[in-house]
PDB file of C-alpha atoms in Angstrom:
ATOM      1  CA  MET Y   1     -11.289 -13.783  23.726  1.00 39.00           C
ATOM      2  CA  ALA Y   2      -7.961 -11.104  22.262  1.00 51.00           C
ATOM      3  CA  HIS Y   3      -5.888 -14.184  21.205  1.00 66.00           C
ATOM      4  CA  ALA Y   4      -9.042 -15.602  19.384  1.00 71.00           C
ATOM      5  CA  HIS Y   5     -10.183 -12.307  17.586  1.00 86.00           C
ATOM      6  CA  LEU Y   6      -6.261 -13.049  16.767  1.00 92.00           C
ATOM      7  CA  ASP Y   7      -6.038 -16.552  15.654  1.00 92.00           C
ATOM      8  CA  ASP Y   8      -9.499 -15.103  13.335  1.00 94.00           C
ATOM      9  CA  VAL Y   9      -7.550 -12.463  11.697  1.00 96.00           C
ATOM     10  CA  LYS Y  10      -4.035 -14.549  11.574  1.00 96.00           C
ATOM     11  CA  GLN Y  11      -6.213 -17.027   9.083  1.00 96.00           C
ATOM     12  CA  TYR Y  12      -7.540 -14.592   7.152  1.00 98.00           C
ATOM     13  CA  LEU Y  13      -4.772 -12.474   6.188  1.00 98.00           C
ATOM     14  CA  LEU Y  14      -2.434 -15.983   5.715  1.00 98.00           C
ATOM     15  CA  ASP Y  15      -5.388 -17.283   3.092  1.00 98.00           C
ATOM     16  CA  LEU Y  16      -4.812 -13.797   1.602  1.00 98.00           C
ATOM     17  CA  GLN Y  17      -1.061 -13.945   1.069  1.00 98.00           C
ATOM     18  CA  ASP Y  18      -1.974 -16.699  -0.616  1.00 98.00           C
ATOM     19  CA  ARG Y  19      -4.903 -15.567  -3.558  1.00 98.00           C
ATOM     20  CA  LEU Y  20      -2.526 -12.185  -4.004  1.00 98.00           C
ATOM     21  CA  CYS Y  21       0.320 -14.279  -4.697  1.00 98.00           C
ATOM     22  CA  GLN Y  22      -1.689 -16.681  -6.944  1.00 98.00           C
ATOM     23  CA  ALA Y  23      -3.629 -14.097  -8.993  1.00 98.00           C
ATOM     24  CA  LEU Y  24      -0.223 -11.856  -9.836  1.00 98.00           C
ATOM     25  CA  ALA Y  25       1.557 -14.984 -10.086  1.00 98.00           C
ATOM     26  CA  ASP Y  26      -1.231 -16.112 -13.241  1.00 98.00           C
ATOM     27  CA  GLU Y  27      -0.969 -12.327 -14.104  1.00 98.00           C
ATOM     28  CA  ASP Y  28       3.198 -12.125 -14.954  1.00 98.00           C
ATOM     29  CA  GLY Y  29       2.642 -15.121 -16.737  1.00 97.00           C
ATOM     30  CA  GLU Y  30       6.496 -16.237 -16.158  1.00 97.00           C
ATOM     31  CA  ALA Y  31       7.856 -16.127 -12.821  1.00 97.00           C
ATOM     32  CA  GLY Y  32       6.436 -16.973  -9.391  1.00 96.00           C
ATOM     33  CA  PHE Y  33       7.038 -16.389  -5.810  1.00 97.00           C
ATOM     34  CA  ARG Y  34       9.657 -17.475  -4.149  1.00 96.00           C
ATOM     35  CA  GLU Y  35       9.211 -17.804  -0.135  1.00 96.00           C
ATOM     36  CA  ASP Y  36      11.349 -17.530   3.012  1.00 93.00           C
ATOM     37  CA  ALA Y  37       9.980 -18.067   6.279  1.00 93.00           C
ATOM     38  CA  TRP Y  38      12.027 -16.557   9.247  1.00 90.00           C
ATOM     39  CA  ASP Y  39      12.166 -16.837  12.802  1.00 90.00           C
ATOM     40  CA  ARG Y  40      12.008 -12.823  15.108  1.00 85.00           C
ATOM     41  CA  PRO Y  41      14.214 -13.817  17.645  1.00 84.00           C
ATOM     42  CA  GLU Y  42      11.691 -11.190  20.433  1.00 83.00           C
ATOM     43  CA  GLY Y  43       8.860 -13.722  19.464  1.00 86.00           C
ATOM     44  CA  GLY Y  44       6.514 -13.859  16.037  1.00 90.00           C
ATOM     45  CA  GLY Y  45       7.995 -14.555  12.835  1.00 90.00           C
ATOM     46  CA  GLY Y  46       6.634 -14.671   9.026  1.00 93.00           C
ATOM     47  CA  ARG Y  47       6.733 -15.515   5.996  1.00 95.00           C
ATOM     48  CA  SER Y  48       7.991 -13.538   2.822  1.00 95.00           C
ATOM     49  CA  ARG Y  49       7.372 -14.357  -0.715  1.00 97.00           C
ATOM     50  CA  VAL Y  50       9.425 -12.132  -3.655  1.00 97.00           C
ATOM     51  CA  ILE Y  51       8.815 -12.564  -7.682  1.00 97.00           C
ATOM     52  CA  GLU Y  52      11.551 -10.720 -10.009  1.00 97.00           C
ATOM     53  CA  ASN Y  53      12.259 -10.805 -12.771  1.00 97.00           C
ATOM     54  CA  GLY Y  54       8.956 -11.542 -14.394  1.00 98.00           C
ATOM     55  CA  ALA Y  55       7.086 -10.914 -17.764  1.00 98.00           C
ATOM     56  CA  VAL Y  56       5.310  -8.080 -15.724  1.00 98.00           C
ATOM     57  CA  PHE Y  57       6.527  -7.439 -12.790  1.00 98.00           C
ATOM     58  CA  GLU Y  58      10.149  -6.519 -12.415  1.00 98.00           C
ATOM     59  CA  LYS Y  59      10.258  -6.944  -8.334  1.00 97.00           C
ATOM     60  CA  GLY Y  60       7.254  -7.186  -6.084  1.00 97.00           C
ATOM     61  CA  GLY Y  61       6.569  -8.913  -2.805  1.00 97.00           C
ATOM     62  CA  VAL Y  62       3.642 -10.326  -0.670  1.00 98.00           C
ATOM     63  CA  ASN Y  63       4.318 -10.491   2.801  1.00 96.00           C
ATOM     64  CA  PHE Y  64       3.076 -12.006   6.095  1.00 96.00           C
ATOM     65  CA  SER Y  65       4.736 -11.256   9.728  1.00 93.00           C
ATOM     66  CA  HIS Y  66       2.912 -12.101  13.051  1.00 93.00           C
ATOM     67  CA  VAL Y  67       5.085 -10.305  16.098  1.00 89.00           C
ATOM     68  CA  HIS Y  68       5.000  -9.392  18.835  1.00 88.00           C
ATOM     69  CA  GLY Y  69       6.601  -8.158  22.638  1.00 83.00           C
ATOM     70  CA  GLU Y  70       7.108  -7.345  26.067  1.00 82.00           C
ATOM     71  CA  THR Y  71       6.915  -3.421  25.056  1.00 76.00           C
ATOM     72  CA  LEU Y  72       4.733  -1.631  21.410  1.00 72.00           C
ATOM     73  CA  PRO Y  73       7.295   0.866  19.842  1.00 69.00           C
ATOM     74  CA  PRO Y  74       8.141   4.355  19.650  1.00 69.00           C
ATOM     75  CA  SER Y  75       6.279   4.126  16.613  1.00 64.00           C
ATOM     76  CA  ALA Y  76       2.697   2.986  17.576  1.00 64.00           C
ATOM     77  CA  THR Y  77       2.583   5.047  20.509  1.00 59.00           C
ATOM     78  CA  ALA Y  78       3.191   7.920  19.289  1.00 63.00           C
ATOM     79  CA  ALA Y  79      -0.736   8.538  18.530  1.00 66.00           C
ATOM     80  CA  ARG Y  80      -1.341   6.971  21.946  1.00 72.00           C
ATOM     81  CA  PRO Y  81       1.442   7.670  24.073  1.00 68.00           C
ATOM     82  CA  GLU Y  82      -1.135   5.735  26.990  1.00 72.00           C
ATOM     83  CA  LEU Y  83      -0.183   2.433  25.478  1.00 72.00           C
ATOM     84  CA  ALA Y  84       2.937   2.685  26.059  1.00 73.00           C
ATOM     85  CA  GLY Y  85       4.395   0.175  28.722  1.00 74.00           C
ATOM     86  CA  ARG Y  86       1.899  -2.931  26.965  1.00 80.00           C
ATOM     87  CA  SER Y  87       3.190  -6.349  25.411  1.00 84.00           C
ATOM     88  CA  PHE Y  88       1.584  -6.362  22.252  1.00 85.00           C
ATOM     89  CA  HIS Y  89       0.400  -8.928  19.250  1.00 89.00           C
ATOM     90  CA  ALA Y  90       1.312  -7.114  15.527  1.00 90.00           C
ATOM     91  CA  VAL Y  91       0.088  -9.394  12.387  1.00 96.00           C
ATOM     92  CA  GLY Y  92      -0.605  -8.677   8.764  1.00 96.00           C
ATOM     93  CA  VAL Y  93       0.593  -8.723   4.982  1.00 97.00           C
ATOM     94  CA  SER Y  94       2.396  -6.312   2.772  1.00 96.00           C
ATOM     95  CA  TRP Y  95       2.426  -6.259  -0.485  1.00 97.00           C
ATOM     96  CA  VAL Y  96       4.739  -4.190  -3.327  1.00 97.00           C
ATOM     97  CA  MET Y  97       4.553  -4.780  -7.050  1.00 98.00           C
ATOM     98  CA  HIS Y  98       7.276  -2.716  -9.331  1.00 98.00           C
ATOM     99  CA  PRO Y  99       6.356  -3.852 -12.757  1.00 98.00           C
ATOM    100  CA  HIS Y 100       8.520  -3.686 -15.673  1.00 98.00           C
ATOM    101  CA  ASN Y 101       6.538  -1.375 -17.913  1.00 98.00           C
ATOM    102  CA  PRO Y 102       6.801   2.198 -16.882  1.00 98.00           C
ATOM    103  CA  HIS Y 103       2.801   2.615 -18.058  1.00 98.00           C
ATOM    104  CA  VAL Y 104       1.928  -0.482 -15.935  1.00 98.00           C
ATOM    105  CA  PRO Y 105       1.801   1.422 -11.938  1.00 98.00           C
ATOM    106  CA  THR Y 106       3.188   0.593  -8.990  1.00 98.00           C
ATOM    107  CA  SER Y 107       1.121  -0.610  -6.757  1.00 98.00           C
ATOM    108  CA  HIS Y 108       1.256  -0.838  -2.477  1.00 97.00           C
ATOM    109  CA  GLY Y 109      -0.742  -2.732   0.145  1.00 97.00           C
ATOM    110  CA  ASN Y 110      -0.965  -3.814   3.566  1.00 96.00           C
ATOM    111  CA  VAL Y 111      -3.738  -4.745   6.051  1.00 98.00           C
ATOM    112  CA  ARG Y 112      -2.785  -5.317   9.593  1.00 96.00           C
ATOM    113  CA  PHE Y 113      -4.380  -5.725  13.124  1.00 95.00           C
ATOM    114  CA  PHE Y 114      -2.539  -4.989  16.330  1.00 91.00           C
ATOM    115  CA  ILE Y 115      -3.771  -5.951  20.279  1.00 90.00           C
ATOM    116  CA  ALA Y 116      -1.752  -3.815  23.243  1.00 87.00           C
ATOM    117  CA  GLU Y 117      -2.235  -5.736  26.410  1.00 83.00           C
ATOM    118  CA  LYS Y 118      -1.865  -5.059  30.027  1.00 79.00           C
ATOM    119  CA  ALA Y 119      -2.181  -7.263  33.292  1.00 76.00           C
ATOM    120  CA  GLY Y 120      -5.553  -6.262  35.022  1.00 75.00           C
ATOM    121  CA  GLU Y 121      -6.788  -4.552  31.703  1.00 78.00           C
ATOM    122  CA  ALA Y 122      -8.920  -5.255  28.764  1.00 80.00           C
ATOM    123  CA  PRO Y 123      -6.691  -6.039  25.613  1.00 84.00           C
ATOM    124  CA  VAL Y 124      -7.030  -2.583  22.932  1.00 87.00           C
ATOM    125  CA  TRP Y 125      -6.973  -4.149  19.551  1.00 92.00           C
ATOM    126  CA  TRP Y 126      -6.815  -1.932  16.095  1.00 92.00           C
ATOM    127  CA  PHE Y 127      -7.138  -2.226  12.547  1.00 96.00           C
ATOM    128  CA  GLY Y 128      -5.215  -0.506   9.963  1.00 96.00           C
ATOM    129  CA  GLY Y 129      -4.261  -0.607   5.933  1.00 96.00           C
ATOM    130  CA  GLY Y 130      -5.412   0.257   3.372  1.00 98.00           C
ATOM    131  CA  TYR Y 131      -3.972   0.526  -0.662  1.00 98.00           C
ATOM    132  CA  ASP Y 132      -2.339   2.928  -3.048  1.00 98.00           C
ATOM    133  CA  LEU Y 133      -1.717   3.632  -6.512  1.00 98.00           C
ATOM    134  CA  THR Y 134       1.440   4.879  -7.974  1.00 98.00           C
ATOM    135  CA  PRO Y 135       1.608   5.859 -11.870  1.00 98.00           C
ATOM    136  CA  PHE Y 136       4.309   7.355 -13.720  1.00 98.00           C
ATOM    137  CA  TYR Y 137       2.733   7.648 -16.996  1.00 98.00           C
ATOM    138  CA  PRO Y 138      -0.953   7.651 -15.756  1.00 97.00           C
ATOM    139  CA  VAL Y 139      -4.650   7.148 -17.739  1.00 97.00           C
ATOM    140  CA  GLU Y 140      -7.292   9.026 -15.805  1.00 96.00           C
ATOM    141  CA  GLU Y 141      -9.311   6.034 -16.742  1.00 97.00           C
ATOM    142  CA  ASP Y 142      -7.516   3.744 -15.195  1.00 98.00           C
ATOM    143  CA  VAL Y 143      -7.311   5.908 -11.861  1.00 98.00           C
ATOM    144  CA  ILE Y 144     -10.993   6.800 -12.119  1.00 97.00           C
ATOM    145  CA  HIS Y 145     -11.280   2.566 -11.826  1.00 98.00           C
ATOM    146  CA  TRP Y 146      -9.279   2.736  -8.772  1.00 98.00           C
ATOM    147  CA  HIS Y 147     -10.863   5.010  -7.419  1.00 98.00           C
ATOM    148  CA  ARG Y 148     -14.473   3.839  -7.692  1.00 98.00           C
ATOM    149  CA  VAL Y 149     -13.356  -0.265  -6.660  1.00 98.00           C
ATOM    150  CA  ALA Y 150     -12.552   1.707  -3.302  1.00 98.00           C
ATOM    151  CA  ARG Y 151     -15.941   2.953  -2.836  1.00 98.00           C
ATOM    152  CA  ASN Y 152     -17.712   0.424  -3.250  1.00 98.00           C
ATOM    153  CA  ALA Y 153     -15.664  -2.284  -1.205  1.00 98.00           C
ATOM    154  CA  CYS Y 154     -16.576   0.503   1.273  1.00 98.00           C
ATOM    155  CA  LEU Y 155     -19.817   1.651   0.712  1.00 98.00           C
ATOM    156  CA  PRO Y 156     -21.007  -1.345   2.832  1.00 98.00           C
ATOM    157  CA  PHE Y 157     -19.812   0.568   6.010  1.00 98.00           C
ATOM    158  CA  GLY Y 158     -21.250   4.596   5.543  1.00 97.00           C
ATOM    159  CA  GLU Y 159     -21.298   6.746   3.127  1.00 96.00           C
ATOM    160  CA  ASP Y 160     -18.593   8.881   4.201  1.00 97.00           C
ATOM    161  CA  VAL Y 161     -15.981   5.907   4.772  1.00 98.00           C
ATOM    162  CA  TYR Y 162     -14.526   6.531   1.308  1.00 98.00           C
ATOM    163  CA  ALA Y 163     -14.352   9.997   1.562  1.00 97.00           C
ATOM    164  CA  ARG Y 164     -12.955   9.996   4.641  1.00 98.00           C
ATOM    165  CA  TYR Y 165     -10.222   6.953   4.299  1.00 98.00           C
ATOM    166  CA  LYS Y 166      -9.239   8.429   0.753  1.00 98.00           C
ATOM    167  CA  ALA Y 167      -8.141  11.694   2.082  1.00 98.00           C
ATOM    168  CA  TRP Y 168      -6.505  10.501   4.675  1.00 97.00           C
ATOM    169  CA  CYS Y 169      -4.131   8.453   2.232  1.00 98.00           C
ATOM    170  CA  ASP Y 170      -3.977  11.751   0.449  1.00 97.00           C
ATOM    171  CA  GLU Y 171      -2.312  13.627   3.426  1.00 97.00           C
ATOM    172  CA  TYR Y 172      -0.907  10.125   4.710  1.00 96.00           C
ATOM    173  CA  PHE Y 173       1.164  10.030   1.191  1.00 96.00           C
ATOM    174  CA  TYR Y 174       1.862  12.996   1.096  1.00 96.00           C
ATOM    175  CA  LEU Y 175       5.891  13.547   1.239  1.00 95.00           C
ATOM    176  CA  LYS Y 176       6.014  17.421   2.153  1.00 95.00           C
ATOM    177  CA  HIS Y 177       9.608  17.637   1.407  1.00 95.00           C
ATOM    178  CA  ARG Y 178       8.691  17.004  -2.328  1.00 96.00           C
ATOM    179  CA  ASN Y 179       4.980  19.326  -1.799  1.00 95.00           C
ATOM    180  CA  GLU Y 180       3.741  16.607  -4.103  1.00 96.00           C
ATOM    181  CA  THR Y 181       1.793  13.446  -3.525  1.00 96.00           C
ATOM    182  CA  ARG Y 182       3.568   9.775  -3.646  1.00 95.00           C
ATOM    183  CA  GLY Y 183       0.739   8.892  -6.694  1.00 97.00           C
ATOM    184  CA  VAL Y 184      -3.256   8.886  -6.478  1.00 98.00           C
ATOM    185  CA  GLY Y 185      -3.919   8.067  -3.614  1.00 97.00           C
ATOM    186  CA  GLY Y 186      -6.524   5.335  -2.974  1.00 98.00           C
ATOM    187  CA  LEU Y 187      -7.630   4.357   0.752  1.00 98.00           C
ATOM    188  CA  PHE Y 188      -5.593   4.116   3.924  1.00 97.00           C
ATOM    189  CA  PHE Y 189      -6.843   3.593   7.792  1.00 97.00           C
ATOM    190  CA  ASP Y 190      -5.165   3.188  11.228  1.00 93.00           C
ATOM    191  CA  ASP Y 191      -6.927   2.688  15.158  1.00 91.00           C
ATOM    192  CA  LEU Y 192      -9.993   1.918  13.463  1.00 95.00           C
ATOM    193  CA  ASN Y 193     -12.378   0.021  16.054  1.00 93.00           C
ATOM    194  CA  GLU Y 194     -15.164   2.651  15.951  1.00 92.00           C
ATOM    195  CA  TRP Y 195     -17.415   0.337  15.386  1.00 95.00           C
ATOM    196  CA  ASP Y 196     -17.521  -3.321  16.845  1.00 95.00           C
ATOM    197  CA  PHE Y 197     -15.387  -6.264  16.818  1.00 95.00           C
ATOM    198  CA  SER Y 198     -16.884  -7.986  13.417  1.00 96.00           C
ATOM    199  CA  GLU Y 199     -17.652  -5.211  11.646  1.00 97.00           C
ATOM    200  CA  CYS Y 200     -14.072  -3.791  12.018  1.00 97.00           C
ATOM    201  CA  PHE Y 201     -12.559  -6.774  10.997  1.00 97.00           C
ATOM    202  CA  ALA Y 202     -15.719  -7.083   7.800  1.00 98.00           C
ATOM    203  CA  PHE Y 203     -14.139  -3.951   6.337  1.00 98.00           C
ATOM    204  CA  GLN Y 204     -10.176  -4.756   6.668  1.00 98.00           C
ATOM    205  CA  ARG Y 205     -11.328  -8.293   4.764  1.00 98.00           C
ATOM    206  CA  ALA Y 206     -13.500  -6.181   2.185  1.00 98.00           C
ATOM    207  CA  VAL Y 207     -10.044  -4.226   1.694  1.00 98.00           C
ATOM    208  CA  GLY Y 208      -7.844  -7.481   1.525  1.00 98.00           C
ATOM    209  CA  ASP Y 209     -10.467  -8.344  -0.710  1.00 98.00           C
ATOM    210  CA  SER Y 210     -10.473  -5.765  -3.426  1.00 98.00           C
ATOM    211  CA  PHE Y 211      -7.258  -4.951  -3.990  1.00 98.00           C
ATOM    212  CA  LEU Y 212      -6.972  -7.534  -6.946  1.00 98.00           C
ATOM    213  CA  ASP Y 213      -9.843  -5.906  -8.103  1.00 98.00           C
ATOM    214  CA  ALA Y 214      -8.720  -2.571  -8.321  1.00 98.00           C
ATOM    215  CA  TYR Y 215      -5.194  -3.213  -9.811  1.00 98.00           C
ATOM    216  CA  LEU Y 216      -5.730  -6.388 -12.010  1.00 98.00           C
ATOM    217  CA  PRO Y 217      -7.421  -4.642 -15.150  1.00 98.00           C
ATOM    218  CA  ILE Y 218      -4.993  -1.891 -14.700  1.00 98.00           C
ATOM    219  CA  VAL Y 219      -2.524  -4.414 -15.160  1.00 98.00           C
ATOM    220  CA  LYS Y 220      -4.391  -6.411 -18.014  1.00 98.00           C
ATOM    221  CA  ARG Y 221      -4.575  -2.885 -20.406  1.00 98.00           C
ATOM    222  CA  ARG Y 222      -1.894  -1.460 -19.847  1.00 98.00           C
ATOM    223  CA  ARG Y 223       1.141  -4.146 -20.071  1.00 98.00           C
ATOM    224  CA  HIS Y 224       1.920  -4.563 -23.566  1.00 97.00           C
ATOM    225  CA  ASP Y 225       2.251  -0.065 -24.421  1.00 98.00           C
ATOM    226  CA  ASP Y 226       5.218   0.404 -25.958  1.00 98.00           C
ATOM    227  CA  TYR Y 227       7.699   2.268 -23.821  1.00 98.00           C
ATOM    228  CA  GLY Y 228      11.534   3.051 -24.302  1.00 98.00           C
ATOM    229  CA  GLN Y 229      14.824   3.740 -22.864  1.00 98.00           C
ATOM    230  CA  HIS Y 230      14.090   8.058 -22.412  1.00 98.00           C
ATOM    231  CA  GLU Y 231      10.528   6.077 -20.331  1.00 98.00           C
ATOM    232  CA  ARG Y 232      12.661   3.385 -18.227  1.00 98.00           C
ATOM    233  CA  ALA Y 233      14.739   6.919 -16.949  1.00 98.00           C
ATOM    234  CA  PHE Y 234      11.666   8.584 -15.957  1.00 98.00           C
ATOM    235  CA  GLN Y 235      10.444   5.320 -14.162  1.00 98.00           C
ATOM    236  CA  ALA Y 236      13.844   5.373 -12.327  1.00 98.00           C
ATOM    237  CA  TYR Y 237      13.717   8.614 -10.904  1.00 97.00           C
ATOM    238  CA  ARG Y 238       9.828   8.533  -9.699  1.00 97.00           C
ATOM    239  CA  ARG Y 239      10.907   5.611  -8.030  1.00 97.00           C
ATOM    240  CA  GLY Y 240      13.757   7.957  -6.195  1.00 96.00           C
ATOM    241  CA  ARG Y 241      10.174   9.409  -4.211  1.00 95.00           C
ATOM    242  CA  TYR Y 242       9.037   6.476  -3.805  1.00 94.00           C
ATOM    243  CA  VAL Y 243      12.948   4.902  -1.532  1.00 94.00           C
ATOM    244  CA  GLU Y 244      11.950   8.882  -0.564  1.00 95.00           C
ATOM    245  CA  PHE Y 245       8.945   7.901   1.166  1.00 93.00           C
ATOM    246  CA  ASN Y 246       9.571   4.738   2.816  1.00 91.00           C
ATOM    247  CA  LEU Y 247      12.585   5.986   4.538  1.00 91.00           C
ATOM    248  CA  VAL Y 248      11.912   9.224   5.215  1.00 91.00           C
ATOM    249  CA  TRP Y 249       7.966   8.860   6.312  1.00 89.00           C
ATOM    250  CA  ASP Y 250       5.923   5.382   6.281  1.00 84.00           C
ATOM    251  CA  ARG Y 251       5.415   4.363  10.000  1.00 79.00           C
ATOM    252  CA  GLY Y 252       5.058   0.603   8.732  1.00 78.00           C
ATOM    253  CA  THR Y 253       9.015   0.981   7.997  1.00 85.00           C
ATOM    254  CA  LEU Y 254       9.745   2.620  11.211  1.00 80.00           C
ATOM    255  CA  PHE Y 255       7.018  -0.026  12.780  1.00 74.00           C
ATOM    256  CA  GLY Y 256       8.875  -3.133  11.479  1.00 77.00           C
ATOM    257  CA  LEU Y 257      12.764  -1.024  11.644  1.00 80.00           C
ATOM    258  CA  GLN Y 258      12.308  -0.660  15.652  1.00 78.00           C
ATOM    259  CA  SER Y 259      10.304  -3.738  16.816  1.00 71.00           C
ATOM    260  CA  GLY Y 260      13.742  -5.911  15.110  1.00 72.00           C
ATOM    261  CA  GLY Y 261      11.445  -7.069  12.634  1.00 71.00           C
ATOM    262  CA  ARG Y 262      13.752  -8.497   9.337  1.00 78.00           C
ATOM    263  CA  THR Y 263      15.323  -5.934   7.282  1.00 83.00           C
ATOM    264  CA  GLU Y 264      15.151  -7.885   4.333  1.00 84.00           C
ATOM    265  CA  SER Y 265      11.306  -8.163   4.386  1.00 79.00           C
ATOM    266  CA  ILE Y 266      10.834  -4.793   6.128  1.00 80.00           C
ATOM    267  CA  LEU Y 267      12.810  -3.637   3.237  1.00 86.00           C
ATOM    268  CA  MET Y 268      11.623  -5.951   0.480  1.00 82.00           C
ATOM    269  CA  SER Y 269       9.414  -2.879  -0.945  1.00 87.00           C
ATOM    270  CA  MET Y 270      11.690  -1.020  -2.354  1.00 91.00           C
ATOM    271  CA  PRO Y 271      12.472  -0.479  -6.501  1.00 94.00           C
ATOM    272  CA  PRO Y 272      15.027  -2.474  -7.932  1.00 93.00           C
ATOM    273  CA  VAL Y 273      16.352   0.400  -9.763  1.00 94.00           C
ATOM    274  CA  ALA Y 274      15.911   4.114  -8.729  1.00 95.00           C
ATOM    275  CA  GLU Y 275      17.554   7.325  -9.738  1.00 96.00           C
ATOM    276  CA  TRP Y 276      17.940  10.495  -9.025  1.00 96.00           C
ATOM    277  CA  HIS Y 277      19.157  14.183 -10.952  1.00 95.00           C
ATOM    278  CA  TYR Y 278      19.954  17.024  -9.499  1.00 96.00           C
ATOM    279  CA  GLY Y 279      17.300  19.846 -10.289  1.00 93.00           C
ATOM    280  CA  TRP Y 280      15.613  17.496 -12.663  1.00 95.00           C
ATOM    281  CA  THR Y 281      12.010  19.368 -14.114  1.00 95.00           C
ATOM    282  CA  PRO Y 282       9.686  17.279 -16.972  1.00 96.00           C
ATOM    283  CA  GLU Y 283       9.638  19.972 -20.284  1.00 96.00           C
ATOM    284  CA  PRO Y 284       6.720  22.101 -21.163  1.00 96.00           C
ATOM    285  CA  GLY Y 285       4.104  19.824 -22.522  1.00 96.00           C
ATOM    286  CA  SER Y 286       5.360  16.316 -22.439  1.00 97.00           C
ATOM    287  CA  ARG Y 287       3.958  13.673 -20.902  1.00 97.00           C
ATOM    288  CA  GLU Y 288       5.742  13.773 -17.881  1.00 97.00           C
ATOM    289  CA  GLU Y 289       4.316  17.106 -17.159  1.00 98.00           C
ATOM    290  CA  VAL Y 290       0.970  15.986 -17.264  1.00 97.00           C
ATOM    291  CA  LEU Y 291       1.957  13.132 -14.343  1.00 98.00           C
ATOM    292  CA  TYR Y 292       3.153  16.702 -12.170  1.00 97.00           C
ATOM    293  CA  ARG Y 293       0.556  19.220 -13.348  1.00 96.00           C
ATOM    294  CA  ASP Y 294      -2.750  16.986 -13.148  1.00 96.00           C
ATOM    295  CA  TYR Y 295      -2.022  14.153 -10.829  1.00 97.00           C
ATOM    296  CA  LEU Y 296       0.645  14.569  -7.808  1.00 97.00           C
ATOM    297  CA  ARG Y 297      -2.226  16.176  -5.414  1.00 96.00           C
ATOM    298  CA  PRO Y 298      -5.271  15.279  -4.019  1.00 96.00           C
ATOM    299  CA  ARG Y 299      -8.408  14.948  -6.770  1.00 96.00           C
ATOM    300  CA  ASP Y 300     -11.797  13.953  -5.891  1.00 95.00           C
ATOM    301  CA  TRP Y 301     -11.754  12.240  -8.935  1.00 96.00           C
ATOM    302  CA  LEU Y 302     -15.540  10.085  -8.885  1.00 95.00           C
ATOM    303  CA  ASN Y 303     -17.002  13.589  -8.526  1.00 85.00           C
ATOM    304  CA  ASP Y 304     -15.002  14.594 -10.833  1.00 78.00           C
ATOM    305  CA  ALA Y 305     -15.163  12.269 -13.457  1.00 70.00           C
ATOM    306  CA  GLU Y 306     -19.539  12.061 -12.574  1.00 69.00           C
ATOM    307  CA  ARG Y 307     -19.154  16.262 -12.747  1.00 63.00           C
ATOM    308  CA  SER Y 308     -17.512  15.808 -16.875  1.00 65.00           C
ATOM    309  CA  ALA Y 309     -19.941  12.863 -18.038  1.00 58.00           C
ATOM    310  CA  PRO Y 310     -22.176  13.713 -20.960  1.00 59.00           C
TER     311      PRO Y 310
END
């Protein structure tokens, strides 16, 4: 049964990778994704797809991987020590898009599935994933649209699901050493096995399938906005926060490195250009200050919008 589940999820994820790459390349209009298939000596492999120097996307990637081994790495058992020592299969798709234009947000997402096995015991399985948005010059209508799509994806699974996974995203994508969120959030879930397999798998598909509906309308609205060197410099500075989060806090990065994954694919999420400046603060009254003041903290975007509507 476990491997039947694994095959079903794997086929969905391979198809999702294809659909994401096609839609994102179509939106870019100039560059396409190149594929790099790889094998993992300890078991498994994947196919990494990267787009660079396009009309919209300076760098992006959509990666599929299926890795397996005799022992789960520490990052996978930190919250569930009872699984230590089990063999495992981990299959997932992850993506990160870094646009040229600072008015187009960076975005990240992933969906994944684990099975941990031990002789004589039933397999333990769970799903995880989500997506989040990292704007540099945010527009409130874009953020509201993003969260509305996320909420609609969650609604068939319960009235409270969006609120729970939105709050988990705010908590997870938080840079404790900076006392700020990475962006404006979205959805994050992990260790999902509270429903039966079919419903958990349906929820993963709802999240994966809704990403393009959440992201592409924002790209279309902002890709032609004017910008100059000032905005590009701020984008590079804020991309530094992206690097800090991925290297210091991200569980997926740790899992990939600890499981002997392919380093080039794991670090595909890094932006092409990032900067750090000592003691930098935004100018009072600037658009950069608006980001820090109004957006880099958890907010109830949808309820706030409904309360302020005429």
